[in-house]
Amino acid sequence: MQSNLSSDVIVEILMRLPVKSICRFKCVCKLWCLLISDPTFIKRHLNLAIIDKDIEHQRQKLILRSSSTPSLYHVECAAMTSNDVMAVKLHFPLISSFDKVKELKRIPNFYININRSLDDRVSRPLVYGFGYDHSFDDYNVVKFIYLEKSPNSDSGVHLNGAVHWVFARGKDSSLVSMPRLIVAFDFAEGKFRELPRPYDDAENVTAVGVLGGCLCWLGEQQDFWVMKEYAVKESWTKVVIGVPFLNLRPSFLKNDEALLVINEGLIVYNPKEDTHREIVIHGINGRGNLEIETYVESLVSLNV
């Protein structure tokens, strides 16, 4: 293919394009296909979204699921400027089979040898986490058994090369009146560590989240806490919102606004003006709690 543009200029243009467009351009010619599939180009394309907030927001999307249906949906983050948003159903072949999955890596089954009876091991919950290890430039899955039988957490949240959970401190007892801990697994060090909490007698905290690159401490009131400086106890800052909630999850932050999953709906909250507006999501089948994760689309392959 003839072009008046130099190869460096073409690379700079392609790096700024959305993933869907770039994938189509693999068919332009063999040279472009090799370029777009090159690990160096893939990493540069991803890193550009990390350092350029405008490009990050352009590629940022939400993946949604209602607790009443296994289907997955996605929404452009840029669409959140409107109060009415249409979700698009994703082709999700894992619902029925693995036959149509283009790339797949299975997590091997492994036996965790602990000094407990078989019945005791079976009754203990398995906890998973997924994240990026900068020391090896790779993605890892961590899987472990929580021996205390009372995790108050989910798959965890990734931040600063570690996955974070909330666990209850106690042994073989209920979650009532038990203080919560922030536990992180550092992929580079291969170790667990405890992070400081904003206050010690934390009994109503349900989870941690990430908002604007900061760790959040979430409860069941009208406020949550944000750790402005990672792992520094004194940097915890309380954020009070004028909406009561039983369940809250922060999503993304753009133009001083935060997208919050509250109870079974979405709001966009402006902390500076202490105002909020509700977002109505159309196109999702079923009712139930809304689960949302933010992601930045990329060309990263499981096999690279």
Coordinates of C-alpha atoms in Angstrom, one line a residue, residues 56-57 59-64 73-77 90 251-252 293-298:
E56 CA -8.2 7.3 28.5
H57 CA -11.7 8.7 28.8
R59 CA -11.4 4.4 25.5
Q60 CA -13.0 4.0 29.0
K61 CA -16.2 1.9 29.1
L62 CA -18.5 0.4 31.7
I63 CA -19.4 -3.3 31.8
L64 CA -22.7 -3.9 33.5
Y73 CA -23.8 -5.1 28.7
H74 CA -21.5 -2.1 28.0
V75 CA -21.9 1.6 28.0
E76 CA -19.5 4.3 26.8
C77 CA -18.4 6.4 29.8
L90 CA -22.3 -7.9 24.7
S251 CA -16.8 3.8 39.4
F252 CA -14.9 6.5 37.5
E293 CA -16.9 -2.4 36.4
T294 CA -14.8 0.2 34.6
Y295 CA -12.3 -0.8 32.0
V296 CA -10.1 0.8 29.3
E297 CA -10.2 -1.1 26.1
S298 CA -6.9 -2.3 24.8

